[in-house]
Tab-separated table of C-alpha atoms and ligand atoms in Angstrom:
chain	number	residue	atom	x	y	z
A	124	MET	CA	5.602	2.969	37.970
A	125	ASP	CA	1.963	2.007	37.222
A	126	ASP	CA	1.416	5.395	35.576
A	127	LEU	CA	4.374	4.804	33.293
A	128	ALA	CA	3.146	1.300	32.472
A	129	THR	CA	-0.290	2.643	31.526
A	130	LEU	CA	1.209	5.466	29.477
A	131	GLY	CA	3.408	2.977	27.622
A	132	GLN	CA	0.435	0.708	26.992
A	133	ARG	CA	-1.557	3.613	25.548
A	134	MET	CA	1.330	4.674	23.304
A	135	ARG	CA	1.578	1.136	21.910
A	136	HIS	CA	-2.196	0.815	21.553
A	137	PHE	CA	-2.570	3.969	19.438
A	138	ARG	CA	0.596	3.245	17.401
A	139	THR	CA	-0.569	-0.227	16.367
A	140	ALA	CA	-4.093	1.094	15.779
A	141	ALA	CA	-2.532	3.579	13.341
A	142	GLY	CA	-0.747	0.685	11.636
A	143	LEU	CA	2.758	2.004	12.361
A	144	THR	CA	5.873	0.033	13.365
A	145	LEU	CA	8.290	1.284	16.043
A	146	ASP	CA	10.782	2.132	13.303
A	147	GLN	CA	8.245	4.149	11.309
A	148	LEU	CA	6.943	6.161	14.240
A	149	GLY	CA	10.477	6.629	15.616
A	150	ALA	CA	11.651	8.019	12.293
A	151	ASP	CA	8.662	10.385	12.054
A	152	VAL	CA	9.153	11.895	15.522
A	153	GLY	CA	12.962	11.764	15.491
A	154	ILE	CA	13.775	9.124	18.099
A	155	ALA	CA	15.382	5.665	17.942
A	156	ALA	CA	12.949	2.729	17.806
A	157	SER	CA	14.738	1.144	20.801
A	158	GLN	CA	14.022	4.262	22.928
A	159	LEU	CA	10.375	4.238	21.878
A	160	SER	CA	10.181	0.554	22.813
A	161	LEU	CA	11.527	1.265	26.308
A	162	MET	CA	8.821	3.903	26.745
A	163	GLU	CA	6.076	1.570	25.543
A	164	ASN	CA	7.277	-0.972	28.121
A	165	GLY	CA	7.035	1.600	30.896
A	166	LYS	CA	10.783	1.572	31.453
A	167	ARG	CA	11.470	5.147	30.438
A	168	GLU	CA	9.507	8.349	30.920
A	169	PRO	CA	8.899	10.262	27.677
A	170	ARG	CA	9.189	14.040	27.692
A	171	LEU	CA	6.016	16.012	27.090
A	172	SER	CA	7.441	17.445	23.855
A	173	LEU	CA	7.909	13.926	22.542
A	174	LEU	CA	4.375	12.951	23.606
A	175	SER	CA	3.020	15.954	21.670
A	176	ALA	CA	4.929	14.874	18.584
A	177	VAL	CA	3.714	11.274	18.910
A	178	ALA	CA	0.090	12.367	19.473
A	179	GLY	CA	0.317	14.724	16.494
A	180	ARG	CA	1.657	11.969	14.232
A	181	LEU	CA	-1.081	9.546	15.402
A	182	GLY	CA	-3.806	12.179	14.962
A	183	ILE	CA	-5.001	12.194	18.588
A	184	PRO	CA	-4.921	14.794	21.409
A	185	VAL	CA	-2.085	14.363	23.976
A	186	SER	CA	-4.750	13.891	26.671
A	187	GLU	CA	-5.628	10.565	24.997
A	188	LEU	CA	-2.110	9.298	25.716
A	189	LEU	CA	-2.132	10.622	29.287
A	190	SER	CA	-5.484	9.071	30.303
A	191	PRO	CA	-5.035	6.879	33.434
A	192	ALA	CA	-7.212	4.058	32.043
A	193	PRO	CA	-5.570	1.026	30.423
A	194	PRO	CA	-6.440	1.136	26.713
A	195	SER	CA	-7.863	-2.419	26.647
A	196	GLU	CA	-8.651	-5.437	28.841
A	197	ARG	CA	-5.453	-7.069	27.609
A	198	ALA	CA	-3.441	-4.001	28.577
A	199	ALA	CA	-5.086	-3.906	32.004
A	200	LEU	CA	-4.097	-7.530	32.601
A	201	GLU	CA	-0.529	-6.897	31.460
A	202	ILE	CA	-0.249	-3.949	33.852
A	203	GLU	CA	-1.698	-5.999	36.721
A	204	LEU	CA	0.691	-8.901	36.050
A	205	ASP	CA	3.634	-6.547	35.938
A	206	ARG	CA	2.604	-4.942	39.233
A	207	ALA	CA	1.995	-8.318	40.948
A	208	GLN	CA	5.405	-9.603	39.871
A	209	ARG	CA	7.066	-6.543	41.353
A	210	GLY	CA	5.204	-7.003	44.682
A	211	ALA	CA	6.700	-8.282	47.942
A	212	VAL	CA	4.512	-11.397	48.047
A	213	TYR	CA	5.847	-12.654	44.692
A	214	ALA	CA	9.416	-11.591	45.434
A	215	GLU	CA	9.440	-13.893	48.475
A	216	LEU	CA	8.903	-16.911	46.212
A	217	GLY	CA	12.143	-16.308	44.305
A	218	LEU	CA	10.515	-17.105	40.963
A	219	PRO	CA	11.362	-15.351	37.677
A	220	ALA	CA	9.184	-12.544	36.338
A	221	VAL	CA	7.383	-13.403	33.110
A	222	ARG	CA	7.067	-10.746	30.433
A	223	PRO	CA	3.545	-10.689	29.017
A	224	GLY	CA	4.759	-10.223	25.431
A	225	ARG	CA	2.501	-10.398	22.406
A	226	SER	CA	3.201	-14.113	22.069
A	227	MET	CA	1.479	-14.832	25.411
A	228	PRO	CA	-2.122	-15.917	24.742
A	229	ASP	CA	-4.924	-14.020	26.518
A	230	ASP	CA	-6.057	-17.055	28.538
A	231	VAL	CA	-2.516	-17.686	29.837
A	232	LEU	CA	-2.312	-14.047	30.903
A	233	ARG	CA	-5.737	-14.260	32.581
A	234	ALA	CA	-4.721	-17.445	34.428
A	235	LEU	CA	-1.486	-15.882	35.691
A	236	VAL	CA	-3.245	-12.739	36.894
A	237	GLY	CA	-5.948	-14.867	38.561
A	238	LEU	CA	-3.258	-16.827	40.447
A	239	HIS	CA	-1.593	-13.622	41.577
A	240	ARG	CA	-4.915	-12.260	42.874
A	241	GLU	CA	-5.476	-15.468	44.844
A	242	LEU	CA	-1.915	-15.387	46.193
A	243	THR	CA	-2.481	-11.839	47.460
A	244	ARG	CA	-5.831	-12.750	49.001
A	245	ARG	CA	-4.326	-15.720	50.852
A	246	SER	CA	-1.387	-13.750	52.163
A	247	LYS	CA	-3.811	-11.180	53.584
A	248	GLN	CA	-5.929	-13.914	55.146
A	249	ALA	CA	-2.869	-15.390	56.875
A	250	ILE	CA	-2.626	-12.166	58.877
A	251	ALA	CA	-5.767	-13.141	60.805
A	252	THR	CA	-4.711	-16.677	61.798
A	253	PRO	CA	-5.074	-17.646	65.464
A	254	GLU	CA	-1.262	-17.777	65.748
A	255	GLU	CA	-0.934	-14.225	64.506
A	256	ALA	CA	-3.711	-13.150	66.851
A	257	ARG	CA	-2.049	-14.769	69.864
A	258	ARG	CA	1.303	-13.232	69.010
A	259	ALA	CA	-0.223	-9.757	68.657
A	260	ASN	CA	-2.152	-10.198	71.895
A	261	THR	CA	0.989	-11.192	73.820
A	262	GLU	CA	2.910	-8.203	72.460
A	263	LEU	CA	0.128	-5.893	73.575
A	264	ARG	CA	0.057	-7.430	77.081
A	265	MET	CA	3.835	-7.007	77.386
A	266	LEU	CA	3.579	-3.410	76.197
A	267	MET	CA	0.855	-2.610	78.739
A	268	ARG	CA	2.996	-4.259	81.427
A	269	THR	CA	5.738	-1.699	80.761
A	270	ARG	CA	3.097	1.037	81.138
A	271	ASP	CA	1.665	-0.423	84.364
A	272	ASN	CA	-1.595	-0.945	82.432
A	273	HIS	CA	-2.144	2.794	82.532
A	274	ILE	CA	-2.832	5.189	79.609
A	275	PRO	CA	-2.769	8.805	80.904
A	276	GLU	CA	-3.885	10.327	77.572
A	277	ILE	CA	-7.117	8.343	77.580
A	278	GLU	CA	-7.667	9.125	81.277
A	279	ASP	CA	-7.413	12.840	80.400
A	280	LEU	CA	-9.701	12.496	77.398
A	281	ALA	CA	-12.377	10.756	79.484
A	282	GLU	CA	-12.226	13.319	82.302
A	283	GLU	CA	-12.602	16.102	79.752
A	284	GLN	CA	-15.743	14.461	78.317
A	285	LEU	CA	-17.222	13.892	81.789
A	286	ARG	CA	-16.545	17.475	82.845
A	287	ALA	CA	-18.245	18.741	79.726
A	288	VAL	CA	-21.493	16.925	80.531
A	289	GLY	CA	-21.326	17.920	84.187
A	290	HIS	CA	-20.674	14.486	85.665
A	291	THR	CA	-19.023	14.882	89.040
A	292	ALA	CA	-19.980	11.958	91.270
A	293	GLY	CA	-21.530	8.506	91.428
A	294	ALA	CA	-22.308	6.145	88.582
A	295	LEU	CA	-22.467	7.492	85.035
A	296	THR	CA	-26.063	7.501	83.804
A	297	HIS	CA	-27.446	6.508	80.389
A	298	HIS	CA	-28.549	10.107	80.018
A	299	GLU	CA	-24.988	11.368	80.516
A	300	VAL	CA	-23.722	8.876	77.925
A	301	ASP	CA	-26.341	10.271	75.515
A	302	LEU	CA	-25.019	13.771	76.203
A	303	ILE	CA	-21.424	12.732	75.478
A	304	ALA	CA	-22.560	11.322	72.120
A	305	GLU	CA	-24.580	14.461	71.413
A	306	ARG	CA	-21.562	16.706	71.974
A	307	LEU	CA	-19.771	14.684	69.286
A	308	GLY	CA	-22.743	15.170	66.979
A	309	PHE	CA	-23.993	11.589	67.238
A	310	GLU	CA	-27.351	10.131	68.175
A	311	LEU	CA	-27.557	6.803	70.027
A	312	VAL	CA	-30.186	4.552	68.458
A	313	HIS	CA	-31.220	1.211	69.982
A	314	VAL	CA	-32.238	-1.470	67.466
A	315	GLY	CA	-33.076	-5.155	67.643
A	316	ASP	CA	-31.446	-6.293	64.422
A	317	LEU	CA	-27.738	-5.451	64.684
A	318	PRO	CA	-25.518	-7.721	62.568
A	319	HIS	CA	-24.757	-10.813	64.661
A	320	SER	CA	-21.049	-10.175	64.487
A	321	ALA	CA	-21.199	-6.510	65.581
A	322	ARG	CA	-21.512	-4.983	69.059
A	323	SER	CA	-22.368	-1.579	67.654
A	324	VAL	CA	-22.523	0.032	64.233
A	325	THR	CA	-21.830	3.677	63.455
A	326	ASP	CA	-23.357	5.419	60.444
A	327	LEU	CA	-20.778	8.147	59.809
A	328	GLU	CA	-22.907	9.859	57.191
A	329	ASN	CA	-26.097	10.171	59.209
A	330	ARG	CA	-24.209	10.498	62.532
A	331	ARG	CA	-25.969	7.651	64.311
A	332	ILE	CA	-24.567	4.983	66.627
A	333	TYR	CA	-26.690	1.821	66.609
A	334	LEU	CA	-26.705	-0.268	69.775
A	335	PRO	CA	-28.614	-3.345	70.976
A	336	PRO	CA	-32.048	-2.725	72.506
A	337	ALA	CA	-32.057	-1.035	75.908
A	338	SER	CA	-33.867	-3.960	77.448
A	339	ILE	CA	-31.504	-4.813	80.299
A	340	PRO	CA	-32.008	-2.271	83.054
A	341	GLY	CA	-29.119	-1.625	85.423
A	342	GLY	CA	-25.876	-3.347	84.371
A	343	HIS	CA	-23.190	-1.293	82.739
A	344	GLY	CA	-23.176	-3.310	79.509
A	345	LEU	CA	-25.090	-0.840	77.386
A	346	ARG	CA	-23.373	2.253	78.728
A	347	SER	CA	-20.063	0.538	78.169
A	348	MET	CA	-20.916	-0.428	74.586
A	349	ALA	CA	-22.088	3.089	73.763
A	350	LEU	CA	-18.935	4.581	75.297
A	351	GLN	CA	-16.783	2.175	73.299
A	352	ALA	CA	-18.491	3.214	70.064
A	353	ILE	CA	-18.001	6.883	71.004
A	354	ALA	CA	-14.330	6.187	71.811
A	355	HIS	CA	-13.641	5.029	68.248
A	356	ARG	CA	-14.670	8.499	67.050
A	357	LEU	CA	-12.921	10.453	69.809
A	358	LEU	CA	-9.679	8.545	69.282
A	359	GLY	CA	-9.829	8.969	65.502
A	360	HIS	CA	-9.671	5.237	64.744
A	361	GLU	CA	-9.531	4.074	61.119
A	362	ALA	CA	-10.420	0.585	59.849
A	363	PRO	CA	-7.634	-1.621	61.290
A	364	THR	CA	-5.126	-2.952	58.769
A	365	ASP	CA	-3.926	-5.883	60.859
A	366	TYR	CA	-4.810	-7.874	63.953
A	367	ALA	CA	-2.414	-5.970	66.197
A	368	GLU	CA	-4.146	-2.719	65.351
A	369	PHE	CA	-7.557	-4.298	65.865
A	370	LEU	CA	-6.504	-5.410	69.362
A	371	ARG	CA	-4.951	-2.044	70.197
A	372	GLN	CA	-8.141	-0.230	69.191
A	373	ARG	CA	-10.219	-2.650	71.227
A	374	LEU	CA	-8.006	-2.082	74.250
A	375	GLU	CA	-8.261	1.690	73.844
A	376	ILE	CA	-12.056	1.782	73.556
A	377	ASN	CA	-12.433	-0.550	76.548
A	378	TYR	CA	-10.040	1.673	78.454
A	379	PHE	CA	-11.992	4.806	77.573
A	380	ALA	CA	-15.298	3.215	78.609
A	381	ALA	CA	-13.760	2.119	81.918
A	382	CYS	CA	-12.415	5.641	82.511
A	383	CYS	CA	-15.916	7.052	82.026
A	384	LEU	CA	-17.652	4.468	84.214
A	385	MET	CA	-14.983	4.663	86.924
A	386	PRO	CA	-13.441	8.140	86.512
A	387	ARG	CA	-9.843	8.577	87.593
A	388	THR	CA	-10.340	11.330	90.160
A	389	GLN	CA	-13.250	9.668	91.942
A	390	SER	CA	-11.757	6.188	91.714
A	391	VAL	CA	-8.378	7.212	93.063
A	392	GLN	CA	-10.133	9.085	95.852
A	393	PHE	CA	-12.305	6.072	96.678
A	394	LEU	CA	-9.466	3.541	96.543
A	395	GLY	CA	-7.062	5.873	98.338
A	396	GLN	CA	-9.506	6.224	101.212
A	397	ALA	CA	-9.957	2.444	101.338
A	398	LYS	CA	-6.187	2.068	101.463
A	399	THR	CA	-5.945	4.574	104.320
A	400	ASP	CA	-8.651	2.579	106.110
A	401	ARG	CA	-6.765	-0.648	105.301
A	402	ASP	CA	-9.983	-1.933	103.797
A	403	ILE	CA	-9.542	-2.182	100.020
A	404	ALA	CA	-12.254	-4.505	98.678
A	405	LEU	CA	-13.031	-4.909	95.031
A	406	GLU	CA	-16.686	-5.577	95.788
A	407	ASP	CA	-17.013	-2.105	97.354
A	408	PHE	CA	-15.329	-0.450	94.380
A	409	ARG	CA	-17.636	-2.401	92.040
A	410	ASP	CA	-20.784	-1.417	93.936
A	411	ALA	CA	-19.797	2.241	94.284
A	412	PHE	CA	-19.669	2.645	90.510
A	413	GLY	CA	-22.335	0.138	89.454
A	414	VAL	CA	-20.126	-2.025	87.230
A	415	THR	CA	-19.324	-5.734	86.982
A	416	HIS	CA	-16.726	-7.328	89.216
A	417	GLU	CA	-14.480	-7.904	86.206
A	418	ALA	CA	-14.719	-4.278	85.066
A	419	ALA	CA	-13.848	-3.106	88.582
A	420	ALA	CA	-10.906	-5.523	88.787
A	421	LEU	CA	-9.486	-4.407	85.436
A	422	ARG	CA	-9.912	-0.764	86.396
A	423	PHE	CA	-8.057	-1.489	89.625
A	424	THR	CA	-5.063	-2.680	87.567
A	425	ASN	CA	-5.124	0.627	85.606
A	426	LEU	CA	-4.792	2.674	88.792
A	427	ALA	CA	-3.047	0.480	91.387
A	428	THR	CA	0.542	1.045	90.274
A	429	ALA	CA	0.190	4.633	89.066
A	430	TYR	CA	-1.754	5.959	92.071
A	431	LEU	CA	-1.708	3.431	94.921
A	432	ASP	CA	1.973	2.456	94.717
A	433	MET	CA	1.388	-1.264	94.384
A	434	THR	CA	2.101	-3.849	91.732
A	435	VAL	CA	-0.780	-6.154	90.965
A	436	HIS	CA	-2.101	-9.146	89.015
A	437	PHE	CA	-5.465	-9.854	87.426
A	438	LEU	CA	-6.840	-13.196	86.297
A	439	ARG	CA	-10.038	-14.295	84.609
A	440	VAL	CA	-10.025	-18.077	84.717
A	441	THR	CA	-12.707	-20.518	83.554
A	442	ASP	CA	-13.774	-23.457	85.701
A	443	ASP	CA	-11.504	-25.819	83.752
A	444	GLY	CA	-8.564	-23.721	85.007
A	445	ALA	CA	-7.789	-22.031	81.687
A	446	VAL	CA	-6.748	-18.375	81.514
A	447	ALA	CA	-9.275	-16.280	79.616
A	448	LYS	CA	-7.530	-13.002	80.405
A	449	ALA	CA	-4.518	-12.133	82.542
A	450	TYR	CA	-2.282	-9.233	83.486
A	451	GLU	CA	0.568	-8.905	85.947
A	452	ASN	CA	3.338	-6.483	86.773
A	453	ASP	CA	4.066	-8.074	90.163
A	454	GLY	CA	6.087	-11.056	88.902
A	455	LEU	CA	3.374	-13.711	89.294
A	456	PRO	CA	4.597	-16.636	87.134
A	457	LEU	CA	1.689	-16.831	84.661
A	458	PRO	CA	1.488	-20.072	82.693
A	459	VAL	CA	2.665	-19.384	79.128
A	460	ASP	CA	3.237	-21.347	75.927
A	461	VAL	CA	6.480	-21.213	73.910
A	462	THR	CA	5.424	-17.929	72.326
A	463	GLY	CA	4.768	-16.296	75.715
A	464	SER	CA	1.008	-16.386	75.244
A	465	THR	CA	-1.043	-17.094	78.389
A	466	GLU	CA	-4.633	-17.292	77.065
A	467	GLY	CA	-5.908	-20.867	77.205
A	468	GLU	CA	-3.028	-22.017	79.439
A	469	ILE	CA	-3.934	-23.784	82.684
A	470	VAL	CA	-3.158	-22.024	85.975
A	471	CYS	CA	-1.896	-23.821	89.076
A	472	ARG	CA	-4.540	-25.760	91.007
A	473	HIS	CA	-3.343	-24.097	94.181
A	474	TRP	CA	-3.955	-20.525	93.056
A	475	SER	CA	-6.898	-18.636	94.487
A	476	ALA	CA	-8.362	-18.379	90.966
A	477	ARG	CA	-9.056	-22.141	91.084
A	478	ARG	CA	-9.431	-22.789	94.801
A	479	ALA	CA	-12.379	-20.378	94.862
A	480	PHE	CA	-14.446	-22.764	92.690
A	481	ALA	CA	-14.359	-25.366	95.457
A	482	ARG	CA	-16.270	-23.182	97.925
A	483	THR	CA	-19.953	-23.655	98.555
A	484	ASN	CA	-20.630	-20.075	99.664
A	485	ARG	CA	-19.704	-17.947	96.687
A	486	THR	CA	-21.533	-14.745	97.477
A	487	THR	CA	-18.501	-13.022	98.955
A	488	GLU	CA	-14.912	-12.759	97.841
A	489	TYR	CA	-12.531	-15.604	98.646
A	490	TYR	CA	-9.204	-14.572	100.180
A	491	GLN	CA	-5.982	-16.563	100.116
A	492	TYR	CA	-2.226	-16.307	100.530
A	493	THR	CA	-0.381	-18.139	97.761
A	494	ASP	CA	3.294	-19.096	98.068
A	495	THR	CA	5.007	-19.299	94.666
A	496	PRO	CA	8.644	-19.579	93.547
A	497	GLN	CA	8.443	-15.782	92.984
A	498	GLY	CA	7.265	-15.063	96.522
A	499	THR	CA	3.997	-14.906	98.410
A	500	TYR	CA	0.907	-13.145	97.068
A	501	PHE	CA	-2.376	-12.092	98.663
A	502	GLU	CA	-5.312	-12.839	96.358
A	503	ALA	CA	-9.021	-12.012	96.385
A	504	THR	CA	-11.276	-13.999	94.063
A	505	GLN	CA	-14.936	-13.722	93.104
A	506	THR	CA	-16.635	-16.482	91.102
A	507	GLY	CA	-19.480	-15.962	88.649
A	508	THR	CA	-21.479	-17.690	85.950
A	509	GLY	CA	-21.169	-16.561	82.352
A	510	ALA	CA	-23.166	-17.468	79.255
A	511	SER	CA	-21.742	-20.964	79.007
A	512	GLU	CA	-19.367	-21.552	81.873
A	513	GLU	CA	-18.302	-20.580	85.356
A	514	PHE	CA	-15.391	-18.225	85.781
A	515	SER	CA	-13.415	-16.533	88.522
A	516	ILE	CA	-12.053	-13.000	88.727
A	517	THR	CA	-8.922	-12.529	90.827
A	518	ILE	CA	-6.955	-9.531	91.971
A	519	GLY	CA	-3.682	-10.255	93.705
A	520	VAL	CA	-0.774	-8.271	95.161
A	521	PRO	CA	2.617	-9.162	96.641
A	522	PHE	CA	2.448	-10.082	100.345
A	523	SER	CA	3.838	-6.717	101.466
A	524	HIS	CA	0.702	-4.970	100.143
A	525	SER	CA	-1.783	-7.364	101.758
A	526	LYS	CA	-2.032	-5.027	104.760
A	527	TRP	CA	-4.178	-2.593	102.737
A	528	PHE	CA	-6.827	-5.188	101.903
A	529	ARG	CA	-9.992	-6.523	103.446
A	530	GLY	CA	-9.579	-10.255	104.027
A	531	ARG	CA	-5.903	-9.977	105.018
A	532	GLU	CA	-6.620	-11.950	108.209
A	533	SER	CA	-7.493	-14.969	106.053
A	534	THR	CA	-5.914	-18.235	107.182
A	535	ASN	CA	-6.204	-19.780	103.705
A	536	ARG	CA	-2.704	-20.507	102.481
A	537	GLU	CA	-1.543	-22.619	99.519
A	538	GLN	CA	1.859	-23.694	98.224
A	539	SER	CA	2.385	-23.485	94.464
A	540	ARG	CA	5.549	-24.753	92.758
A	541	CYS	CA	4.269	-24.325	89.182
A	542	PRO	CA	5.635	-24.261	86.520
A	543	ASP	CA	7.417	-27.271	88.078
A	544	ALA	CA	5.290	-30.133	86.707
A	545	SER	CA	5.489	-32.004	90.007
A	546	CYS	CA	3.401	-29.234	91.620
A	547	CYS	CA	0.002	-30.139	90.232
A	548	LYS	CA	0.307	-31.094	86.553
A	549	ARG	CA	1.834	-34.567	86.864
A	550	PRO	CA	-0.442	-37.263	88.318
A	551	PRO	CA	0.601	-38.818	91.637
A	552	SER	CA	2.852	-41.813	90.973
A	553	ASP	CA	0.532	-44.363	92.616
A	554	LEU	CA	-2.388	-43.302	90.404
A	555	ALA	CA	-0.167	-43.206	87.321
A	556	GLU	CA	0.986	-46.744	88.040
A	557	ARG	CA	-2.554	-47.944	88.624
A	558	TRP	CA	-4.147	-46.420	85.500
A	559	SER	CA	-1.427	-45.957	82.901
A	560	GLY	CA	-2.387	-47.838	79.703
A	561	LYS	CA	-5.795	-48.798	81.153
A	562	ALA	CA	-7.772	-45.679	80.289
A	563	TRP	CA	-9.282	-44.066	77.242
A	564	THR	CA	-11.061	-40.747	76.831
A	565	SER	CA	-11.809	-38.227	74.134
A	566	ALA	CA	-11.220	-34.541	74.604
A	567	LYS	CA	-13.649	-31.664	74.570
A	568	VAL	CA	-12.531	-29.277	71.874
A	569	HIS	CA	-11.468	-26.251	73.843
A	570	ALA	CA	-13.192	-23.083	72.752
A	571	HIS	CA	-10.525	-21.061	70.996
A	572	ILE	CA	-10.121	-17.634	72.384
A	573	PHE	CA	-8.677	-16.332	69.130
A	574	SER	CA	-10.496	-18.130	66.355
A	575	PRO	CA	-10.027	-17.085	62.733
A	576	LEU	CA	-12.033	-14.017	61.892
A	577	PRO	CA	-14.418	-13.469	59.010
A	578	GLN	CA	-12.700	-11.381	56.349
A	579	GLY	CA	-14.314	-7.961	56.301
A	580	THR	CA	-13.144	-4.389	56.423
A	581	PHE	CA	-13.463	-4.728	60.196
A	582	PRO	CA	-11.995	-7.949	61.613
A	583	GLY	CA	-14.738	-10.246	62.801
A	584	VAL	CA	-17.598	-8.399	61.128
A	585	ASP	CA	-19.186	-9.522	57.891
A	586	ASP	CA	-19.226	-6.614	55.382
A	587	ARG	CA	-22.405	-7.794	53.729
A	588	GLU	CA	-24.337	-7.940	57.014
A	589	LEU	CA	-22.931	-4.562	58.026
A	590	TYR	CA	-23.860	-2.740	54.818
A	591	GLU	CA	-27.289	-4.352	54.576
A	592	PHE	CA	-27.965	-3.252	58.141
A	593	LEU	CA	-26.888	0.335	57.415
A	594	ALA	CA	-28.921	0.478	54.232
A	595	THR	CA	-32.053	-0.670	56.088
A	596	HIS	CA	-31.706	1.832	58.904
A	597	ALA	CA	-30.448	4.867	56.988
A	598	GLU	CA	-33.846	5.114	55.286
A	599	SER	CA	-35.888	4.949	58.463
B	959	ZN	ZN1	0.715	-25.970	90.536
């Protein structure tokens, strides 16, 4: 369509430049002026024999007519307006298409095209709104629920990489991560000036993966980040076109990194033995592989249903009770908003995820039985302190599976009736009576989990920062 529009524009341009009317040129090449007009408007495709005749009459080579460039700025604008008016964004508005005929002044045409460009830009921006992000995130959680939070293809891919570098037991070392990168033809480079918005940057031309400085010994953060960057390459990711794809890619690279740090074979062996011993404890799993409690808990959800025959739930909750991350395939009634999204929603005060904050001794896991309308669950919670707030990490299973876990003899037991508001959301009636209408407060603005993202090729990362960074380092 665009090709035809450009061809038509070029035919008109050279005809008027030659000082010929449609009638004159039509008569000279043996075609009706009305047909020629349709071709100049991009509505009909001229045959090559006709193009030769037209070019011959106008004294130019046929290649001049067939060039893909619009013949003038005016023509380029007309083509762009035509294309914008045929697009889906404009069609939704139900407005008439305007023909940029010769009577339309240049500035009117420029203004119209400028408005169309802005309309397109805004419609693209709307894709990255927090609402869109929450919706995409919920869909992904529901999808992973149907898969028991397990992705066999990525498990296989990770085991293949580990085998190739000779990793068979224990925690994955930095050196082994280097070797995995090397096999892919990449060099890991630690730098102190990564763009603020990026966790890692890959220079595809010079085959380098830039990571933050290796200044934090121990911890799995750096290995994990390097493995995530490697995963993008192994999984053949392209720049994401929407938020859903961005989230899916993020899930996949996190999954791959977790598979490398806690390999399937060894993890299933370790957890299977613990189950046989009726002594499953997340802290042991965490320590055996040298990862964070959260990483171990998430990895447990990947393997529990597929290999240990148990359904499970995972919660990361901040000290104000809000869900930062959650997963369940055991029926736990997660708090959700009208769209089904759980992030930022407040969990029941009686759940282990919140009760654990009240303890004074937080060095070990807190165990609790929680009665809910969906049944009783056994939960193990570990609290921690993040960059700006306290949080708790919980793994829970239906009561029937509690027998496999350390802490099952716990006498902690709580009744939860949430989402019934009388459970813990509504204030007691005596307090409500006493204070209703006699109090005033102003709210903390809750940190949004899915805030709008800067508009770059990669969601959340500023293109300018990214390219300036690459330019600086490619020369060194
Ligand atoms: Zn409650």
